[in-house]
Amino acid sequence: IALLPFFQTLSQIKIVELPFTPLNELGRTYNFGNEFRQILPLMNNWTVYVDESKENAATVDLPCYFEDGNKLIFEKNFEINNLMLSDRSFVLHCNGINYSAEVLLNDVVIFKDDVAGLHFSLPLTKALLKSLEPNNIKIIVTHELDDENTIPPIQRYLFPKNRGGITKEVYIKVLPSSNIILNSLDVIDAQSTGANISYDFSTTIDKHDISDSAAVNFSAKINLISPDGRNAASETFSIENSSENIVRTVTISNPDLWSPANPKSYTAELILLKNDLPFDKTTKKLAVMSFGIAGDRLMLNGSDFDLIAVSYIHNKFLEPNGNPYEEIRNDLQIAKDIGFNTIRFAKAIPDLETINICLELGLLALIEVPIHSLLESFAETSSYKLRSKNLVKKLANNLFNEQVVAAIGLGTSYLSSSHNHKVFLDELGSYVQNFTNKPVYASFVGNKFNTIDNIDLYGIELRTKDFSVPFPNKFEFDGISNNRIFISEATYPNYNGSKSGYLFEYSLEAQAKYFEDVINYANENGLGGYTLNTLSNYNGDFASLFTKYSESNEYAIGIVDAVNNPNRITYKVINSKLSGAERATIPIGSSNDDSPIFIIFVGLGLALLMALLVNSKKKFREDATRALFRPYNFYADIRDQRILSGFHTIALMFVLAGAHALLLTNILFHLKNNIFLENALLAFAQPFILSSVSYLAWNPLQAFIYCYVLSIAGFFVLASVIKLLSFFIKTRVHFFNAYFVVVWAVLPLVLLLPVKLILYRVLAANIINIYIYIFLVLYLAWIIQRIVKGVYVIFDTSKYTVYFYSLLVLVFSLGSTILIFQFSHSSIDYLIAIVKQYPLF
């Protein structure tokens, strides 16, 4: 039963209840759905409060997430009767808590760690449990991403929403006091003629079960049931005492090998017998297959295999739309129908049920540690390495042993030429090999690659739309075979919707053409595969420039739409390419001219107003000429309060504010989908900043209005600051003196009005942009110098003193702001990293 989303506010923290999946539907995955095992669901009626005070406590059901807060305490009572306590074992399971969790049972801490949304289980000792009174469980959830202490960091480019809370199921698994646990299940030497299946398990034999006067014998039975229901293998052997890591191997002949084209799975049973009668049982689905690298080729069941992948953003558990697992199954079925054979779970770690869905549908899975744009300085620190290894270990305990998990990723946006990243990946890749022999990959930005000892596959984050340059000329690989290289992320936004053809940038037709080119490029150059990014649109915590501004921070990069329309051009083109069907035709159409026409009208209007001012009176022309060419004398007249028209100054201010707003609007609109600017703003980890810039960049009319109002306010603010500073000198300075100086000092802005009429088109040509930006910076410096000159003239003091203190104030203001962000979010380090990536954007 899916509950409707429910919202509560708790001391300014918003709590959102989410739909849940009935636990009986997860019994197969989490091994409690049989006659020997029970569950105590802990999903309803949790008391939630902030800190240690229950005065304003609320009652919520799980799962839920919270916003606008870092820490919440969840508390619940549950009962266990005396009979159950005497002959049962209890294990607490938490399928998803984000980010850190501290668990207390009857006020005793039994767990504290960063869990990052991964499943974990805790045995509940009988010494702590009560039968005569309710037991109390308390889960303290802490959630605040930062650059140093969490993976991923807060600076996350196109990452999905990240919320704190208990976002998945919590329950107690009730086992027989003597029980059997399957630790791992491995397939060894799977071939068409035979395969070996290795069971790694442990047993717990309760002393009360062997204290009877009659003789008690325990044994374990292994069953392997084939896809058609036959018993493919069986073995029974005696067990004398509790034991950990018992390993037994069974052999099957002529196995039904799993593949994307034949997704048939075996069922592995592990039964604990007491005097030859079943006492406990656990089961698991098993894909009998072999996947790995032989020579320089990926191989599946002895045949060459190419990764034909699509990335999937696993964030359905934060969307109050219905049963999340049903939605995930529907999404993955669509990926299968399109023709993909692999799912890359990018930027978020999937859960075990999702991996089981892949097994059933016939999809391999790429899972990865969500490290993103790792700072080179962090790559050297032992603390970050230790945190990364701890997360790898948790990931290994959850998913590494799943057969359809084809490869393990170590993160994204590594610099291909960075020595620090190379050393870090080598060490982390070596650590992964302690848990699995599966291929290890990393995703890079760059075009020069060196071999890394413990990296098997090298992913390229493709950020180019030009496929005319041959692969060997575009990328340099030192001793790495093309078969070990795959396109790990190819992204193209589609925010313009369906248009006339693919020449219309960022339309659905352009996206379809881009993905078609990516597939052809990978095939023609013999790469190991490709990943198209991504299956569907999703929402993030930060607004985006690259994928267009959206109030809900939706990233418009999906292959399919909200209704999964198979007639969508991107869907049809990819499906035709992957299925070998007749090529889907993409119309050429025509290119789009997105120049805002109002810029021309506003520019002409401002030029007309300025012409009216210039021709209104001879006095204004004289004042303007003196202000431009003899500013010292002009400012001296202001200081001495000689006649200067207030009306002309105010009128000039409105024109200058418009000129300034028009310049900013041109630049913002040109940078509206600039990845470099987006990442630079993201370095400060302030959603409001990125959201504001994205909104203004994508809405030029509103940008002009806001910039116009702010420019007018800026004149008065700057004049007020100068007035305040005048209290530190002996000369009396009136506010209007400062105001007149500021307005007339900015007069050179009107000289650029003709340029602003064509500035966007010139920038769009992208030929002399760097020279334009240099010119604008120098122009800004000239205007600042004019303002400072006006200040020292009306202050009637030494110009060197004013220049010194002006520079000091500027350096202090900018420096202190940057240092604050550096200490709180390592912003300087991220900006340095972004500059290194600049040629790749």
Coordinates of N, CA and C in Angstrom, one line a residue, residues 325-450:
Y325 N 10.0 0.6 -6.1 CA 10.5 -0.6 -6.8 C 9.7 -0.9 -8.1
E326 N 8.4 -0.6 -8.1 CA 7.7 -0.8 -9.3 C 8.1 0.2 -10.4
E327 N 8.4 1.4 -9.9 CA 8.9 2.4 -10.9 C 10.2 2.1 -11.4
I328 N 11.1 1.6 -10.5 CA 12.4 1.2 -11.0 C 12.3 0.1 -12.0
R329 N 11.5 -0.9 -11.7 CA 11.3 -2.0 -12.6 C 10.8 -1.5 -14.0
N330 N 9.9 -0.6 -14.0 CA 9.4 -0.1 -15.2 C 10.4 0.6 -16.0
D331 N 11.2 1.4 -15.3 CA 12.3 2.2 -16.0 C 13.3 1.2 -16.6
L332 N 13.8 0.2 -15.8 CA 14.8 -0.7 -16.3 C 14.2 -1.6 -17.5
Q333 N 12.9 -1.9 -17.4 CA 12.4 -2.6 -18.5 C 12.4 -1.8 -19.8
I334 N 12.2 -0.5 -19.7 CA 12.3 0.4 -20.9 C 13.7 0.4 -21.4
A335 N 14.7 0.5 -20.5 CA 16.1 0.4 -21.0 C 16.3 -0.9 -21.7
K336 N 15.8 -2.0 -21.2 CA 16.0 -3.3 -21.9 C 15.3 -3.3 -23.2
D337 N 14.1 -2.7 -23.3 CA 13.3 -2.7 -24.6 C 14.1 -1.8 -25.6
I338 N 14.7 -0.8 -25.2 CA 15.5 0.1 -26.2 C 16.6 -0.7 -26.8
G339 N 17.2 -1.6 -26.0 CA 18.3 -2.4 -26.5 C 19.6 -2.4 -25.7
F340 N 19.6 -1.7 -24.6 CA 20.7 -1.7 -23.7 C 21.0 -3.0 -23.0
N341 N 22.2 -3.4 -22.8 CA 22.5 -4.6 -22.1 C 23.1 -4.3 -20.7
T342 N 23.4 -3.0 -20.4 CA 24.0 -2.7 -19.1 C 23.4 -1.4 -18.6
I343 N 23.3 -1.4 -17.3 CA 22.9 -0.1 -16.6 C 24.0 0.4 -15.7
R344 N 24.4 1.6 -16.0 CA 25.4 2.3 -15.1 C 24.7 3.1 -14.1
F345 N 24.8 2.6 -12.8 CA 24.1 3.3 -11.7 C 25.1 4.5 -11.3
A346 N 24.8 5.6 -11.9 CA 25.7 6.7 -11.8 C 25.3 7.6 -10.6
K347 N 26.3 8.2 -9.9 CA 26.1 9.2 -8.9 C 25.2 8.8 -7.7
A348 N 24.8 7.6 -7.6 CA 24.1 7.1 -6.5 C 24.2 5.5 -6.5
I349 N 24.3 4.9 -5.3 CA 24.5 3.5 -5.1 C 23.1 2.8 -5.1
P350 N 22.9 1.8 -5.9 CA 21.6 1.1 -5.9 C 21.5 0.1 -4.7
D351 N 20.3 -0.3 -4.4 CA 20.1 -1.3 -3.4 C 20.0 -2.7 -4.0
L352 N 20.0 -3.7 -3.1 CA 20.0 -5.1 -3.5 C 18.8 -5.4 -4.4
E353 N 17.6 -4.9 -4.0 CA 16.4 -5.2 -4.7 C 16.5 -4.7 -6.2
T354 N 17.1 -3.6 -6.4 CA 17.3 -3.1 -7.7 C 18.2 -3.9 -8.6
I355 N 19.3 -4.4 -7.9 CA 20.2 -5.4 -8.6 C 19.5 -6.6 -9.0
N356 N 18.6 -7.1 -8.1 CA 17.8 -8.3 -8.4 C 16.9 -8.1 -9.6
I357 N 16.4 -6.9 -9.7 CA 15.5 -6.5 -10.9 C 16.4 -6.6 -12.2
C358 N 17.6 -6.1 -12.1 CA 18.5 -6.3 -13.3 C 18.7 -7.7 -13.6
L359 N 18.9 -8.6 -12.6 CA 19.1 -10.0 -12.9 C 17.9 -10.6 -13.6
E360 N 16.7 -10.2 -13.2 CA 15.5 -10.8 -13.8 C 15.3 -10.3 -15.2
L361 N 15.6 -9.0 -15.4 CA 15.4 -8.5 -16.8 C 16.5 -8.8 -17.8
G362 N 17.7 -9.2 -17.3 CA 18.8 -9.4 -18.2 C 19.6 -8.2 -18.5
L363 N 20.0 -7.5 -17.4 CA 20.8 -6.3 -17.5 C 22.0 -6.4 -16.6
L364 N 23.2 -6.2 -17.1 CA 24.4 -6.1 -16.3 C 24.4 -4.8 -15.6
A365 N 25.1 -4.7 -14.4 CA 25.1 -3.4 -13.7 C 26.5 -3.0 -13.4
L366 N 26.7 -1.7 -13.6 CA 27.9 -1.0 -13.2 C 27.6 -0.2 -12.0
I367 N 28.3 -0.4 -10.9 CA 28.1 0.3 -9.7 C 29.4 1.0 -9.3
E368 N 29.3 2.2 -8.7 CA 30.5 2.9 -8.4 C 30.4 3.7 -7.1
V369 N 31.6 4.0 -6.6 CA 31.7 4.9 -5.4 C 31.4 6.3 -5.9
P370 N 30.5 7.0 -5.2 CA 30.1 8.4 -5.8 C 31.2 9.5 -5.5
I371 N 32.4 9.2 -5.8 CA 33.5 10.2 -5.7 C 33.4 11.0 -7.0
H372 N 33.4 12.4 -6.8 CA 33.2 13.2 -8.0 C 34.2 14.4 -7.9
S373 N 34.9 14.6 -9.0 CA 35.8 15.8 -9.1 C 36.7 15.9 -7.9
L374 N 37.4 14.8 -7.6 CA 38.2 14.7 -6.4 C 39.3 15.7 -6.5
L375 N 39.5 16.5 -5.5 CA 40.5 17.5 -5.4 C 41.9 16.8 -5.3
E376 N 42.9 17.3 -6.1 CA 44.2 16.6 -6.1 C 44.8 16.7 -4.7
S377 N 44.5 17.7 -3.9 CA 45.0 17.8 -2.5 C 44.4 16.7 -1.7
F378 N 43.1 16.5 -1.9 CA 42.5 15.4 -1.1 C 43.0 14.0 -1.4
A379 N 43.4 13.8 -2.7 CA 43.8 12.5 -3.1 C 45.1 12.1 -2.4
E380 N 45.8 13.1 -1.8 CA 47.0 12.8 -1.1 C 46.8 12.5 0.4
T381 N 45.7 12.9 0.9 CA 45.5 12.8 2.4 C 45.1 11.4 2.8
S382 N 45.7 11.0 3.9 CA 45.4 9.6 4.4 C 43.9 9.6 4.9
S383 N 43.4 10.7 5.4 CA 42.0 10.6 5.9 C 41.0 10.4 4.8
Y384 N 41.2 11.1 3.7 CA 40.3 10.8 2.5 C 40.4 9.4 2.0
K385 N 41.6 9.0 1.9 CA 41.8 7.6 1.4 C 41.1 6.6 2.3
L386 N 41.3 6.8 3.6 CA 40.6 5.9 4.6 C 39.1 5.9 4.5
R387 N 38.5 7.1 4.3 CA 37.1 7.3 4.1 C 36.6 6.6 2.8
S388 N 37.4 6.7 1.8 CA 37.1 6.1 0.5 C 37.1 4.5 0.7
K389 N 38.1 4.0 1.4 CA 38.2 2.6 1.6 C 37.1 2.1 2.4
N390 N 36.7 2.8 3.4 CA 35.6 2.4 4.3 C 34.3 2.3 3.5
L391 N 34.1 3.2 2.5 CA 32.9 3.2 1.7 C 33.0 2.0 0.7
V392 N 34.2 1.7 0.2 CA 34.3 0.6 -0.7 C 34.0 -0.7 0.1
K393 N 34.4 -0.8 1.3 CA 34.2 -2.0 2.1 C 32.7 -2.2 2.3
K394 N 32.0 -1.1 2.6 CA 30.5 -1.2 2.8 C 29.9 -1.6 1.5
L395 N 30.3 -1.0 0.4 CA 29.8 -1.4 -0.9 C 30.1 -2.9 -1.2
A396 N 31.2 -3.3 -0.8 CA 31.6 -4.7 -1.1 C 30.7 -5.7 -0.3
N397 N 30.4 -5.3 1.0 CA 29.5 -6.2 1.8 C 28.1 -6.2 1.3
N398 N 27.7 -5.2 0.5 CA 26.3 -5.1 0.0 C 26.2 -5.7 -1.4
L399 N 27.1 -5.4 -2.3 CA 26.8 -5.7 -3.7 C 27.9 -6.4 -4.5
F400 N 29.2 -6.4 -4.0 CA 30.2 -6.9 -4.8 C 30.0 -8.4 -5.3
N401 N 29.3 -9.2 -4.5 CA 29.2 -10.6 -4.8 C 28.0 -10.9 -5.7
E402 N 27.2 -9.8 -6.1 CA 26.1 -10.1 -7.0 C 26.7 -10.3 -8.4
Q403 N 26.2 -11.4 -9.0 CA 26.8 -11.8 -10.3 C 26.6 -10.8 -11.4
V404 N 25.4 -10.2 -11.4 CA 25.2 -9.2 -12.5 C 25.9 -7.9 -12.3
V405 N 26.5 -7.7 -11.2 CA 27.4 -6.5 -11.1 C 28.7 -6.8 -11.8
A406 N 28.8 -6.1 -13.0 CA 29.8 -6.5 -14.0 C 31.2 -5.9 -13.6
A407 N 31.2 -4.6 -13.1 CA 32.4 -3.9 -12.8 C 32.2 -2.9 -11.7
I408 N 33.2 -2.5 -11.1 CA 33.2 -1.6 -9.9 C 33.8 -0.3 -10.3
G409 N 33.1 0.8 -10.2 CA 33.6 2.1 -10.5 C 34.2 2.9 -9.3
L410 N 35.2 3.6 -9.5 CA 35.9 4.4 -8.4 C 35.5 5.8 -8.5
G411 N 34.6 6.3 -9.3 CA 34.2 7.7 -9.3 C 34.3 8.3 -10.6
T412 N 34.0 9.6 -10.7 CA 33.9 10.3 -11.9 C 34.7 11.6 -11.9
S413 N 35.0 12.1 -13.1 CA 35.6 13.4 -13.4 C 37.0 13.5 -12.8
Y414 N 37.8 12.3 -12.9 CA 39.2 12.4 -12.5 C 39.9 13.1 -13.7
L415 N 41.0 13.7 -13.4 CA 41.8 14.4 -14.4 C 42.8 13.3 -15.0
S416 N 42.7 13.1 -16.3 CA 43.4 12.0 -16.9 C 44.9 12.2 -16.8
S417 N 45.4 13.4 -16.7 CA 46.8 13.7 -16.6 C 47.3 13.9 -15.2
S418 N 46.5 13.8 -14.2 CA 46.9 14.1 -12.8 C 47.7 13.0 -12.2
H419 N 48.9 13.2 -11.7 CA 49.7 12.2 -11.0 C 49.0 11.8 -9.7
N420 N 48.5 12.8 -9.0 CA 47.8 12.5 -7.7 C 46.6 11.6 -7.9
H421 N 45.8 11.9 -8.9 CA 44.7 11.0 -9.2 C 45.1 9.6 -9.6
K422 N 46.2 9.5 -10.3 CA 46.7 8.2 -10.7 C 47.1 7.4 -9.5
V423 N 47.8 8.0 -8.6 CA 48.3 7.3 -7.4 C 47.1 6.9 -6.5
F424 N 46.1 7.8 -6.4 CA 44.9 7.5 -5.6 C 44.2 6.3 -6.2
L425 N 43.9 6.3 -7.5 CA 43.2 5.3 -8.1 C 43.9 4.0 -8.1
D426 N 45.2 4.0 -8.2 CA 46.0 2.8 -8.1 C 45.8 2.1 -6.7
E427 N 45.9 3.0 -5.7 CA 45.7 2.4 -4.3 C 44.3 2.0 -4.0
L428 N 43.3 2.7 -4.4 CA 41.9 2.3 -4.2 C 41.6 1.1 -5.0
G429 N 42.1 1.1 -6.3 CA 41.8 -0.1 -7.1 C 42.4 -1.4 -6.5
S430 N 43.6 -1.2 -5.9 CA 44.2 -2.4 -5.2 C 43.4 -2.8 -4.0
Y431 N 42.8 -1.9 -3.3 CA 42.0 -2.2 -2.2 C 40.7 -2.9 -2.6
V432 N 40.1 -2.5 -3.7 CA 38.9 -3.2 -4.3 C 39.2 -4.7 -4.5
Q433 N 40.4 -5.0 -5.0 CA 40.7 -6.3 -5.4 C 40.8 -7.3 -4.2
N434 N 40.8 -6.7 -3.0 CA 40.8 -7.5 -1.8 C 39.4 -8.2 -1.6
F435 N 38.4 -7.6 -2.3 CA 37.0 -8.1 -2.1 C 36.5 -8.8 -3.3
T436 N 37.0 -8.5 -4.5 CA 36.5 -9.1 -5.7 C 37.5 -9.1 -6.8
N437 N 37.3 -10.0 -7.8 CA 38.2 -10.0 -9.0 C 37.5 -9.4 -10.2
K438 N 36.4 -8.7 -9.9 CA 35.7 -8.1 -11.0 C 36.5 -6.9 -11.6
P439 N 36.3 -6.5 -12.9 CA 37.0 -5.4 -13.4 C 36.7 -4.1 -12.6
V440 N 37.7 -3.2 -12.6 CA 37.6 -1.9 -11.9 C 37.8 -0.8 -13.0
Y441 N 36.9 0.2 -12.9 CA 37.0 1.3 -13.8 C 37.0 2.6 -13.1
A442 N 37.4 3.6 -13.8 CA 37.2 5.0 -13.3 C 36.8 5.9 -14.5
S443 N 36.2 7.0 -14.3 CA 35.7 7.9 -15.3 C 36.5 9.2 -15.3
F444 N 37.0 9.6 -16.5 CA 38.0 10.7 -16.6 C 37.5 11.8 -17.5
V445 N 38.0 13.0 -17.2 CA 37.9 14.1 -18.2 C 39.4 14.4 -18.6
G446 N 39.5 14.6 -19.9 CA 40.9 14.8 -20.4 C 41.1 14.0 -21.7
N447 N 42.3 14.2 -22.3 CA 42.6 13.5 -23.5 C 43.9 12.8 -23.5
K448 N 44.7 12.9 -22.4 CA 45.9 12.2 -22.3 C 45.9 11.2 -21.1
F449 N 46.0 9.9 -21.4 CA 45.9 8.9 -20.4 C 47.1 8.1 -20.3
N450 N 47.4 7.7 -19.0 CA 48.5 6.8 -18.7 C 48.0 5.6 -18.1

